[in-house]
């Protein structure tokens, strides 16, 4: 036999058991400031609420107040992706800390599903919406979100109507290259994660950071040391082999993501070479299922998923989401064992 559902207590039952009016119960549960409910009565009501298992009707409360205590989280594939799941985690944690909950929907880039998700968010009277992307790109805000405070996370909103929170790609590329420069390397290659003519911010920013670090250090930016891949292991392998066919191979490689770095490891191994003794490697992403597991562990730059989501929620709750601000978030270096001093290569 199935479990018999528990009866739901009503406010009237709480009032009768506590010996007070329903108005008094409402004042206590809604923590109305300035009410004349003394501490003993307030405690008696709360004890009765606990005894009867009373739960407030959140939907009815939202109709009265115009707020549901919910924050919408609409994404393409974030919630279903272990790689970017930290975005949703960060949003959930800060929402909970501030007395809110997250209402999350993955749309899988389907316009009809996205439109339905927006309608649902509006019907629930969410305080605002986090519109999140699986990868850093420039996007157009969908119709319907102009009716509710919205912040774009892990992307940049093209028309600059709302606030955008995204990784500081250039600073991350700079930090990655500085790791290699500070280890004494001067012949530093980069394998990017997108074609040379791509307009995606990630590859553009990381390459700009690489070039800025070289320039500040007085190191010549040799065009033959820059390669353009697609961010996959196979490209990292092929392009590293290509670099090591040069008359003067690099002593260090900045790989535009961790999958590319894995390919670089495999390429060096196929030539009988070792990381970092024969070539130092730095990646980008801090992919939890890859970077710490490579041997040696991969020094990399961490994408700030959780921090971006928290920043987005803070903008919503502070009322600043509708200000068209750009909010780059620092990408922090994670140091492991894939970088050695350049003198090892001498």
PDB file of C-alpha atoms in Angstrom, residues 34-318:
ATOM      1  CA  UNK A  34       5.803  47.367  13.996  1.00  0.00           C
ATOM      2  CA  UNK A  35       3.133  44.780  14.844  1.00  0.00           C
ATOM      3  CA  UNK A  36       1.953  44.528  18.424  1.00  0.00           C
ATOM      4  CA  UNK A  37       2.501  40.781  18.753  1.00  0.00           C
ATOM      5  CA  UNK A  38       4.493  40.154  21.915  1.00  0.00           C
ATOM      6  CA  UNK A  39       7.354  37.663  22.040  1.00  0.00           C
ATOM      7  CA  UNK A  40       5.424  35.008  23.981  1.00  0.00           C
ATOM      8  CA  UNK A  41       2.575  35.030  21.468  1.00  0.00           C
ATOM      9  CA  UNK A  42       4.991  34.991  18.524  1.00  0.00           C
ATOM     10  CA  UNK A  43       6.763  31.961  19.996  1.00  0.00           C
ATOM     11  CA  UNK A  44       3.454  30.162  20.628  1.00  0.00           C
ATOM     12  CA  UNK A  45       2.448  30.690  16.999  1.00  0.00           C
ATOM     13  CA  UNK A  46       5.803  29.435  15.724  1.00  0.00           C
ATOM     14  CA  UNK A  47       5.641  26.354  17.974  1.00  0.00           C
ATOM     15  CA  UNK A  48       2.151  25.594  16.638  1.00  0.00           C
ATOM     16  CA  UNK A  49       3.331  26.042  13.037  1.00  0.00           C
ATOM     17  CA  UNK A  50       6.072  23.494  13.695  1.00  0.00           C
ATOM     18  CA  UNK A  51       3.710  21.107  15.496  1.00  0.00           C
ATOM     19  CA  UNK A  52       1.121  21.101  12.704  1.00  0.00           C
ATOM     20  CA  UNK A  53       3.620  21.202   9.858  1.00  0.00           C
ATOM     21  CA  UNK A  54       2.016  24.328   8.401  1.00  0.00           C
ATOM     22  CA  UNK A  55       3.479  25.681   5.180  1.00  0.00           C
ATOM     23  CA  UNK A  56       2.662  29.077   3.730  1.00  0.00           C
ATOM     24  CA  UNK A  57       1.031  29.195   0.306  1.00  0.00           C
ATOM     25  CA  UNK A  58       3.890  30.698  -1.698  1.00  0.00           C
ATOM     26  CA  UNK A  59       1.759  31.208  -4.801  1.00  0.00           C
ATOM     27  CA  UNK A  60      -0.924  33.112  -2.918  1.00  0.00           C
ATOM     28  CA  UNK A  61       1.755  35.167  -1.193  1.00  0.00           C
ATOM     29  CA  UNK A  62       3.251  36.085  -4.563  1.00  0.00           C
ATOM     30  CA  UNK A  63      -0.155  37.282  -5.779  1.00  0.00           C
ATOM     31  CA  UNK A  64      -0.418  39.620  -2.794  1.00  0.00           C
ATOM     32  CA  UNK A  65       3.164  40.920  -2.800  1.00  0.00           C
ATOM     33  CA  UNK A  66       3.972  40.779  -6.515  1.00  0.00           C
ATOM     34  CA  UNK A  67       7.109  38.751  -5.710  1.00  0.00           C
ATOM     35  CA  UNK A  68       7.591  34.999  -5.601  1.00  0.00           C
ATOM     36  CA  UNK A  69      11.045  34.738  -4.011  1.00  0.00           C
ATOM     37  CA  UNK A  70      12.121  32.995  -7.212  1.00  0.00           C
ATOM     38  CA  UNK A  71      14.926  33.923  -9.601  1.00  0.00           C
ATOM     39  CA  UNK A  72      14.757  32.528 -13.110  1.00  0.00           C
ATOM     40  CA  UNK A  73      17.775  30.812 -14.644  1.00  0.00           C
ATOM     41  CA  UNK A  74      17.461  30.245 -18.395  1.00  0.00           C
ATOM     42  CA  UNK A  75      20.358  28.607 -20.215  1.00  0.00           C
ATOM     43  CA  UNK A  76      21.149  26.787 -23.423  1.00  0.00           C
ATOM     44  CA  UNK A  77      22.868  23.739 -21.907  1.00  0.00           C
ATOM     45  CA  UNK A  78      24.428  24.910 -18.653  1.00  0.00           C
ATOM     46  CA  UNK A  79      22.308  22.971 -16.164  1.00  0.00           C
ATOM     47  CA  UNK A  80      22.827  19.697 -18.034  1.00  0.00           C
ATOM     48  CA  UNK A  81      26.556  20.197 -18.586  1.00  0.00           C
ATOM     49  CA  UNK A  82      29.031  19.047 -15.926  1.00  0.00           C
ATOM     50  CA  UNK A  83      31.624  21.375 -17.477  1.00  0.00           C
ATOM     51  CA  UNK A  84      29.654  24.548 -16.763  1.00  0.00           C
ATOM     52  CA  UNK A  85      27.504  23.301 -13.887  1.00  0.00           C
ATOM     53  CA  UNK A  86      29.356  25.662 -11.543  1.00  0.00           C
ATOM     54  CA  UNK A  87      27.271  28.476 -13.054  1.00  0.00           C
ATOM     55  CA  UNK A  88      24.066  26.975 -11.723  1.00  0.00           C
ATOM     56  CA  UNK A  89      25.741  26.033  -8.442  1.00  0.00           C
ATOM     57  CA  UNK A  90      26.887  29.614  -7.852  1.00  0.00           C
ATOM     58  CA  UNK A  91      23.429  30.974  -8.634  1.00  0.00           C
ATOM     59  CA  UNK A  92      21.707  28.485  -6.332  1.00  0.00           C
ATOM     60  CA  UNK A  93      24.054  29.165  -3.420  1.00  0.00           C
ATOM     61  CA  UNK A  94      23.649  32.941  -3.425  1.00  0.00           C
ATOM     62  CA  UNK A  95      19.912  32.703  -4.044  1.00  0.00           C
ATOM     63  CA  UNK A  96      19.577  30.449  -0.992  1.00  0.00           C
ATOM     64  CA  UNK A  97      21.758  32.744   1.126  1.00  0.00           C
ATOM     65  CA  UNK A  98      19.444  35.671   0.301  1.00  0.00           C
ATOM     66  CA  UNK A  99      16.177  33.818   0.915  1.00  0.00           C
ATOM     67  CA  UNK A 100      15.392  33.053  -2.716  1.00  0.00           C
ATOM     68  CA  UNK A 101      15.245  29.952  -4.873  1.00  0.00           C
ATOM     69  CA  UNK A 102      16.280  29.283  -8.469  1.00  0.00           C
ATOM     70  CA  UNK A 103      13.783  28.229 -11.125  1.00  0.00           C
ATOM     71  CA  UNK A 104      16.011  26.696 -13.822  1.00  0.00           C
ATOM     72  CA  UNK A 105      15.302  25.676 -17.424  1.00  0.00           C
ATOM     73  CA  UNK A 106      17.688  24.422 -20.126  1.00  0.00           C
ATOM     74  CA  UNK A 107      16.422  25.346 -23.599  1.00  0.00           C
ATOM     75  CA  UNK A 108      18.965  23.418 -25.742  1.00  0.00           C
ATOM     76  CA  UNK A 109      18.933  26.388 -28.170  1.00  0.00           C
ATOM     77  CA  UNK A 110      15.323  25.684 -29.215  1.00  0.00           C
ATOM     78  CA  UNK A 111      13.434  28.995 -29.721  1.00  0.00           C
ATOM     79  CA  UNK A 112      10.003  27.539 -28.894  1.00  0.00           C
ATOM     80  CA  UNK A 113      11.260  26.046 -25.641  1.00  0.00           C
ATOM     81  CA  UNK A 114      12.999  29.295 -24.770  1.00  0.00           C
ATOM     82  CA  UNK A 115       9.826  31.318 -25.384  1.00  0.00           C
ATOM     83  CA  UNK A 116       7.836  28.899 -23.214  1.00  0.00           C
ATOM     84  CA  UNK A 117      10.455  29.153 -20.455  1.00  0.00           C
ATOM     85  CA  UNK A 118      10.249  32.954 -20.473  1.00  0.00           C
ATOM     86  CA  UNK A 119       6.449  32.842 -20.286  1.00  0.00           C
ATOM     87  CA  UNK A 120       6.678  30.458 -17.342  1.00  0.00           C
ATOM     88  CA  UNK A 121       9.146  32.731 -15.535  1.00  0.00           C
ATOM     89  CA  UNK A 122       6.839  35.712 -16.000  1.00  0.00           C
ATOM     90  CA  UNK A 123       3.808  33.748 -14.800  1.00  0.00           C
ATOM     91  CA  UNK A 124       5.690  32.860 -11.600  1.00  0.00           C
ATOM     92  CA  UNK A 125       6.537  36.535 -11.073  1.00  0.00           C
ATOM     93  CA  UNK A 126      10.252  35.906 -10.715  1.00  0.00           C
ATOM     94  CA  UNK A 127      12.336  38.738  -9.250  1.00  0.00           C
ATOM     95  CA  UNK A 128      14.620  38.586 -12.263  1.00  0.00           C
ATOM     96  CA  UNK A 129      16.235  36.269 -14.771  1.00  0.00           C
ATOM     97  CA  UNK A 130      19.804  35.060 -15.240  1.00  0.00           C
ATOM     98  CA  UNK A 131      20.227  34.383 -18.959  1.00  0.00           C
ATOM     99  CA  UNK A 132      23.286  32.122 -19.144  1.00  0.00           C
ATOM    100  CA  UNK A 133      25.345  30.726 -22.010  1.00  0.00           C
ATOM    101  CA  UNK A 134      27.290  27.472 -22.235  1.00  0.00           C
ATOM    102  CA  UNK A 135      30.232  29.329 -23.772  1.00  0.00           C
ATOM    103  CA  UNK A 136      31.397  32.947 -23.945  1.00  0.00           C
ATOM    104  CA  UNK A 137      29.766  34.628 -26.929  1.00  0.00           C
ATOM    105  CA  UNK A 138      27.984  37.798 -27.998  1.00  0.00           C
ATOM    106  CA  UNK A 139      24.234  37.185 -28.019  1.00  0.00           C
ATOM    107  CA  UNK A 140      20.881  38.863 -28.591  1.00  0.00           C
ATOM    108  CA  UNK A 141      18.481  38.998 -25.667  1.00  0.00           C
ATOM    109  CA  UNK A 142      15.268  37.110 -26.554  1.00  0.00           C
ATOM    110  CA  UNK A 143      11.950  38.889 -26.776  1.00  0.00           C
ATOM    111  CA  UNK A 144       9.988  38.789 -23.544  1.00  0.00           C
ATOM    112  CA  UNK A 145      12.870  39.358 -21.156  1.00  0.00           C
ATOM    113  CA  UNK A 146      12.479  43.131 -21.472  1.00  0.00           C
ATOM    114  CA  UNK A 147       9.502  42.696 -19.119  1.00  0.00           C
ATOM    115  CA  UNK A 148      11.655  41.514 -16.212  1.00  0.00           C
ATOM    116  CA  UNK A 149      15.075  42.494 -14.771  1.00  0.00           C
ATOM    117  CA  UNK A 150      17.634  40.356 -16.601  1.00  0.00           C
ATOM    118  CA  UNK A 151      21.382  39.846 -16.468  1.00  0.00           C
ATOM    119  CA  UNK A 152      23.421  37.961 -19.070  1.00  0.00           C
ATOM    120  CA  UNK A 153      26.050  35.579 -17.653  1.00  0.00           C
ATOM    121  CA  UNK A 154      29.024  33.941 -19.408  1.00  0.00           C
ATOM    122  CA  UNK A 155      28.217  36.037 -22.475  1.00  0.00           C
ATOM    123  CA  UNK A 156      27.864  39.627 -23.656  1.00  0.00           C
ATOM    124  CA  UNK A 157      24.560  41.160 -24.707  1.00  0.00           C
ATOM    125  CA  UNK A 158      24.975  42.680 -28.157  1.00  0.00           C
ATOM    126  CA  UNK A 159      22.805  45.789 -27.859  1.00  0.00           C
ATOM    127  CA  UNK A 160      23.974  46.618 -24.300  1.00  0.00           C
ATOM    128  CA  UNK A 161      20.460  46.924 -22.890  1.00  0.00           C
ATOM    129  CA  UNK A 162      21.221  44.952 -19.717  1.00  0.00           C
ATOM    130  CA  UNK A 163      24.214  44.050 -17.579  1.00  0.00           C
ATOM    131  CA  UNK A 164      26.589  41.340 -18.824  1.00  0.00           C
ATOM    132  CA  UNK A 165      28.931  39.221 -16.686  1.00  0.00           C
ATOM    133  CA  UNK A 166      31.686  37.303 -18.468  1.00  0.00           C
ATOM    134  CA  UNK A 167      35.252  35.947 -18.062  1.00  0.00           C
ATOM    135  CA  UNK A 168      38.112  38.419 -18.451  1.00  0.00           C
ATOM    136  CA  UNK A 169      39.635  36.452 -21.330  1.00  0.00           C
ATOM    137  CA  UNK A 170      42.455  38.862 -22.140  1.00  0.00           C
ATOM    138  CA  UNK A 171      43.637  39.061 -18.539  1.00  0.00           C
ATOM    139  CA  UNK A 172      43.481  35.255 -18.403  1.00  0.00           C
ATOM    140  CA  UNK A 173      45.593  34.887 -21.552  1.00  0.00           C
ATOM    141  CA  UNK A 174      48.030  37.404 -20.125  1.00  0.00           C
ATOM    142  CA  UNK A 175      48.293  35.503 -16.821  1.00  0.00           C
ATOM    143  CA  UNK A 176      48.843  32.204 -18.631  1.00  0.00           C
ATOM    144  CA  UNK A 177      51.662  33.620 -20.740  1.00  0.00           C
ATOM    145  CA  UNK A 178      53.225  35.376 -17.759  1.00  0.00           C
ATOM    146  CA  UNK A 179      53.599  31.993 -16.026  1.00  0.00           C
ATOM    147  CA  UNK A 180      55.847  30.907 -18.880  1.00  0.00           C
ATOM    148  CA  UNK A 181      57.739  34.190 -19.132  1.00  0.00           C
ATOM    149  CA  UNK A 182      58.445  34.189 -15.401  1.00  0.00           C
ATOM    150  CA  UNK A 183      59.895  30.684 -15.785  1.00  0.00           C
ATOM    151  CA  UNK A 184      62.410  32.175 -18.218  1.00  0.00           C
ATOM    152  CA  UNK A 185      60.870  31.120 -21.535  1.00  0.00           C
ATOM    153  CA  UNK A 186      61.209  33.413 -24.538  1.00  0.00           C
ATOM    154  CA  UNK A 187      60.182  31.107 -27.378  1.00  0.00           C
ATOM    155  CA  UNK A 188      56.549  30.649 -26.410  1.00  0.00           C
ATOM    156  CA  UNK A 189      53.944  29.286 -28.815  1.00  0.00           C
ATOM    157  CA  UNK A 190      50.167  29.601 -28.605  1.00  0.00           C
ATOM    158  CA  UNK A 191      47.580  27.169 -29.960  1.00  0.00           C
ATOM    159  CA  UNK A 192      44.258  29.017 -30.085  1.00  0.00           C
ATOM    160  CA  UNK A 193      40.800  27.409 -29.876  1.00  0.00           C
ATOM    161  CA  UNK A 194      39.134  28.985 -32.908  1.00  0.00           C
ATOM    162  CA  UNK A 195      39.942  30.058 -36.479  1.00  0.00           C
ATOM    163  CA  UNK A 196      41.870  33.271 -37.037  1.00  0.00           C
ATOM    164  CA  UNK A 197      38.763  35.016 -38.436  1.00  0.00           C
ATOM    165  CA  UNK A 198      36.396  33.924 -35.628  1.00  0.00           C
ATOM    166  CA  UNK A 199      34.547  36.635 -33.706  1.00  0.00           C
ATOM    167  CA  UNK A 200      34.123  34.641 -30.477  1.00  0.00           C
ATOM    168  CA  UNK A 201      35.431  36.624 -27.466  1.00  0.00           C
ATOM    169  CA  UNK A 202      37.292  33.718 -25.836  1.00  0.00           C
ATOM    170  CA  UNK A 203      39.909  33.114 -28.506  1.00  0.00           C
ATOM    171  CA  UNK A 204      40.206  36.799 -29.371  1.00  0.00           C
ATOM    172  CA  UNK A 205      40.798  37.770 -25.741  1.00  0.00           C
ATOM    173  CA  UNK A 206      43.206  34.938 -24.897  1.00  0.00           C
ATOM    174  CA  UNK A 207      45.337  35.683 -27.977  1.00  0.00           C
ATOM    175  CA  UNK A 208      45.369  39.399 -27.128  1.00  0.00           C
ATOM    176  CA  UNK A 209      46.531  38.574 -23.598  1.00  0.00           C
ATOM    177  CA  UNK A 210      49.302  36.332 -24.968  1.00  0.00           C
ATOM    178  CA  UNK A 211      50.525  39.086 -27.278  1.00  0.00           C
ATOM    179  CA  UNK A 212      50.355  41.759 -24.577  1.00  0.00           C
ATOM    180  CA  UNK A 213      52.449  39.648 -22.209  1.00  0.00           C
ATOM    181  CA  UNK A 214      55.087  39.054 -24.889  1.00  0.00           C
ATOM    182  CA  UNK A 215      55.182  42.753 -25.801  1.00  0.00           C
ATOM    183  CA  UNK A 216      55.562  43.912 -22.190  1.00  0.00           C
ATOM    184  CA  UNK A 217      58.431  41.451 -21.711  1.00  0.00           C
ATOM    185  CA  UNK A 218      60.175  42.610 -24.898  1.00  0.00           C
ATOM    186  CA  UNK A 219      59.751  39.192 -26.543  1.00  0.00           C
ATOM    187  CA  UNK A 220      59.259  39.080 -30.309  1.00  0.00           C
ATOM    188  CA  UNK A 221      55.830  37.806 -31.377  1.00  0.00           C
ATOM    189  CA  UNK A 222      56.807  35.275 -34.049  1.00  0.00           C
ATOM    190  CA  UNK A 223      53.829  34.519 -36.358  1.00  0.00           C
ATOM    191  CA  UNK A 224      55.041  30.944 -36.917  1.00  0.00           C
ATOM    192  CA  UNK A 225      54.535  30.231 -33.209  1.00  0.00           C
ATOM    193  CA  UNK A 226      50.787  30.902 -33.314  1.00  0.00           C
ATOM    194  CA  UNK A 227      48.465  28.138 -34.479  1.00  0.00           C
ATOM    195  CA  UNK A 228      44.666  28.106 -34.840  1.00  0.00           C
ATOM    196  CA  UNK A 229      42.699  25.003 -33.869  1.00  0.00           C
ATOM    197  CA  UNK A 230      39.176  24.163 -32.814  1.00  0.00           C
ATOM    198  CA  UNK A 231      39.702  23.526 -29.120  1.00  0.00           C
ATOM    199  CA  UNK A 232      39.740  19.727 -29.459  1.00  0.00           C
ATOM    200  CA  UNK A 233      42.354  17.160 -28.444  1.00  0.00           C
ATOM    201  CA  UNK A 234      43.105  16.168 -32.043  1.00  0.00           C
ATOM    202  CA  UNK A 235      44.001  19.759 -32.974  1.00  0.00           C
ATOM    203  CA  UNK A 236      46.266  20.084 -29.962  1.00  0.00           C
ATOM    204  CA  UNK A 237      48.092  16.925 -31.030  1.00  0.00           C
ATOM    205  CA  UNK A 238      48.464  17.859 -34.714  1.00  0.00           C
ATOM    206  CA  UNK A 239      49.423  21.485 -34.146  1.00  0.00           C
ATOM    207  CA  UNK A 240      51.991  20.638 -31.464  1.00  0.00           C
ATOM    208  CA  UNK A 241      53.629  18.177 -33.865  1.00  0.00           C
ATOM    209  CA  UNK A 242      53.618  20.963 -36.457  1.00  0.00           C
ATOM    210  CA  UNK A 243      55.338  23.332 -34.025  1.00  0.00           C
ATOM    211  CA  UNK A 244      57.984  20.723 -33.242  1.00  0.00           C
ATOM    212  CA  UNK A 245      58.753  20.347 -36.935  1.00  0.00           C
ATOM    213  CA  UNK A 246      60.073  23.922 -36.934  1.00  0.00           C
ATOM    214  CA  UNK A 247      63.829  24.395 -37.146  1.00  0.00           C
ATOM    215  CA  UNK A 248      63.610  26.033 -33.712  1.00  0.00           C
ATOM    216  CA  UNK A 249      60.677  24.515 -31.771  1.00  0.00           C
ATOM    217  CA  UNK A 250      59.116  26.357 -28.833  1.00  0.00           C
ATOM    218  CA  UNK A 251      60.214  25.642 -25.287  1.00  0.00           C
ATOM    219  CA  UNK A 252      56.733  26.410 -23.978  1.00  0.00           C
ATOM    220  CA  UNK A 253      53.149  26.397 -25.299  1.00  0.00           C
ATOM    221  CA  UNK A 254      50.099  28.301 -24.094  1.00  0.00           C
ATOM    222  CA  UNK A 255      47.121  26.183 -25.133  1.00  0.00           C
ATOM    223  CA  UNK A 256      43.801  28.021 -25.475  1.00  0.00           C
ATOM    224  CA  UNK A 257      41.966  25.342 -23.506  1.00  0.00           C
ATOM    225  CA  UNK A 258      42.696  22.193 -21.517  1.00  0.00           C
ATOM    226  CA  UNK A 259      41.584  19.791 -24.251  1.00  0.00           C
ATOM    227  CA  UNK A 260      44.135  21.356 -26.591  1.00  0.00           C
ATOM    228  CA  UNK A 261      46.736  20.965 -23.850  1.00  0.00           C
ATOM    229  CA  UNK A 262      45.908  17.262 -23.559  1.00  0.00           C
ATOM    230  CA  UNK A 263      46.601  16.929 -27.275  1.00  0.00           C
ATOM    231  CA  UNK A 264      49.929  18.720 -26.765  1.00  0.00           C
ATOM    232  CA  UNK A 265      50.860  16.210 -24.041  1.00  0.00           C
ATOM    233  CA  UNK A 266      50.101  13.353 -26.421  1.00  0.00           C
ATOM    234  CA  UNK A 267      52.143  14.924 -29.222  1.00  0.00           C
ATOM    235  CA  UNK A 268      55.194  15.360 -27.021  1.00  0.00           C
ATOM    236  CA  UNK A 269      54.891  11.803 -25.749  1.00  0.00           C
ATOM    237  CA  UNK A 270      54.752  10.525 -29.334  1.00  0.00           C
ATOM    238  CA  UNK A 271      58.102  12.232 -29.986  1.00  0.00           C
ATOM    239  CA  UNK A 272      59.683  10.781 -26.866  1.00  0.00           C
ATOM    240  CA  UNK A 273      59.542  14.167 -25.128  1.00  0.00           C
ATOM    241  CA  UNK A 274      58.278  15.018 -21.650  1.00  0.00           C
ATOM    242  CA  UNK A 275      56.245  17.739 -19.976  1.00  0.00           C
ATOM    243  CA  UNK A 276      57.704  19.958 -18.521  1.00  0.00           C
ATOM    244  CA  UNK A 277      61.311  18.829 -19.000  1.00  0.00           C
ATOM    245  CA  UNK A 278      61.234  19.230 -22.783  1.00  0.00           C
ATOM    246  CA  UNK A 279      58.345  21.668 -23.135  1.00  0.00           C
ATOM    247  CA  UNK A 280      56.274  23.584 -20.581  1.00  0.00           C
ATOM    248  CA  UNK A 281      52.509  23.668 -21.094  1.00  0.00           C
ATOM    249  CA  UNK A 282      49.799  25.981 -19.730  1.00  0.00           C
ATOM    250  CA  UNK A 283      46.092  25.434 -20.474  1.00  0.00           C
ATOM    251  CA  UNK A 284      42.876  27.369 -19.926  1.00  0.00           C
ATOM    252  CA  UNK A 285      39.564  26.306 -18.261  1.00  0.00           C
ATOM    253  CA  UNK A 286      40.716  24.177 -15.295  1.00  0.00           C
ATOM    254  CA  UNK A 287      38.556  21.344 -16.581  1.00  0.00           C
ATOM    255  CA  UNK A 288      37.865  19.275 -13.454  1.00  0.00           C
ATOM    256  CA  UNK A 289      37.875  15.959 -15.344  1.00  0.00           C
ATOM    257  CA  UNK A 290      41.124  16.687 -17.155  1.00  0.00           C
ATOM    258  CA  UNK A 291      43.565  19.275 -15.791  1.00  0.00           C
ATOM    259  CA  UNK A 292      44.299  17.637 -12.385  1.00  0.00           C
ATOM    260  CA  UNK A 293      44.440  14.147 -13.924  1.00  0.00           C
ATOM    261  CA  UNK A 294      47.082  14.716 -16.605  1.00  0.00           C
ATOM    262  CA  UNK A 295      50.579  13.602 -15.667  1.00  0.00           C
ATOM    263  CA  UNK A 296      52.023  15.968 -14.615  1.00  0.00           C
ATOM    264  CA  UNK A 297      49.016  17.986 -13.512  1.00  0.00           C
ATOM    265  CA  UNK A 298      48.262  20.822 -15.903  1.00  0.00           C
ATOM    266  CA  UNK A 299      48.916  24.416 -14.885  1.00  0.00           C
ATOM    267  CA  UNK A 300      45.944  26.309 -16.250  1.00  0.00           C
ATOM    268  CA  UNK A 301      43.626  29.296 -15.906  1.00  0.00           C
ATOM    269  CA  UNK A 302      40.311  28.719 -14.157  1.00  0.00           C
ATOM    270  CA  UNK A 303      37.105  29.954 -15.748  1.00  0.00           C
ATOM    271  CA  UNK A 304      35.159  31.698 -12.936  1.00  0.00           C
ATOM    272  CA  UNK A 305      31.775  30.041 -13.437  1.00  0.00           C
ATOM    273  CA  UNK A 306      30.605  30.214  -9.827  1.00  0.00           C
ATOM    274  CA  UNK A 307      31.854  33.783  -9.388  1.00  0.00           C
ATOM    275  CA  UNK A 308      30.088  34.918 -12.578  1.00  0.00           C
ATOM    276  CA  UNK A 309      26.778  33.465 -11.436  1.00  0.00           C
ATOM    277  CA  UNK A 310      27.058  35.042  -7.998  1.00  0.00           C
ATOM    278  CA  UNK A 311      27.887  38.407  -9.578  1.00  0.00           C
ATOM    279  CA  UNK A 312      24.835  38.079 -11.813  1.00  0.00           C
ATOM    280  CA  UNK A 313      22.525  37.331  -8.875  1.00  0.00           C
ATOM    281  CA  UNK A 314      24.002  40.262  -6.930  1.00  0.00           C
ATOM    282  CA  UNK A 315      23.268  42.600  -9.851  1.00  0.00           C
ATOM    283  CA  UNK A 316      19.667  41.365  -9.979  1.00  0.00           C
ATOM    284  CA  UNK A 317      19.068  41.724  -6.245  1.00  0.00           C
ATOM    285  CA  UNK A 318      20.695  45.163  -6.097  1.00  0.00           C
TER     286      UNK A 318
END
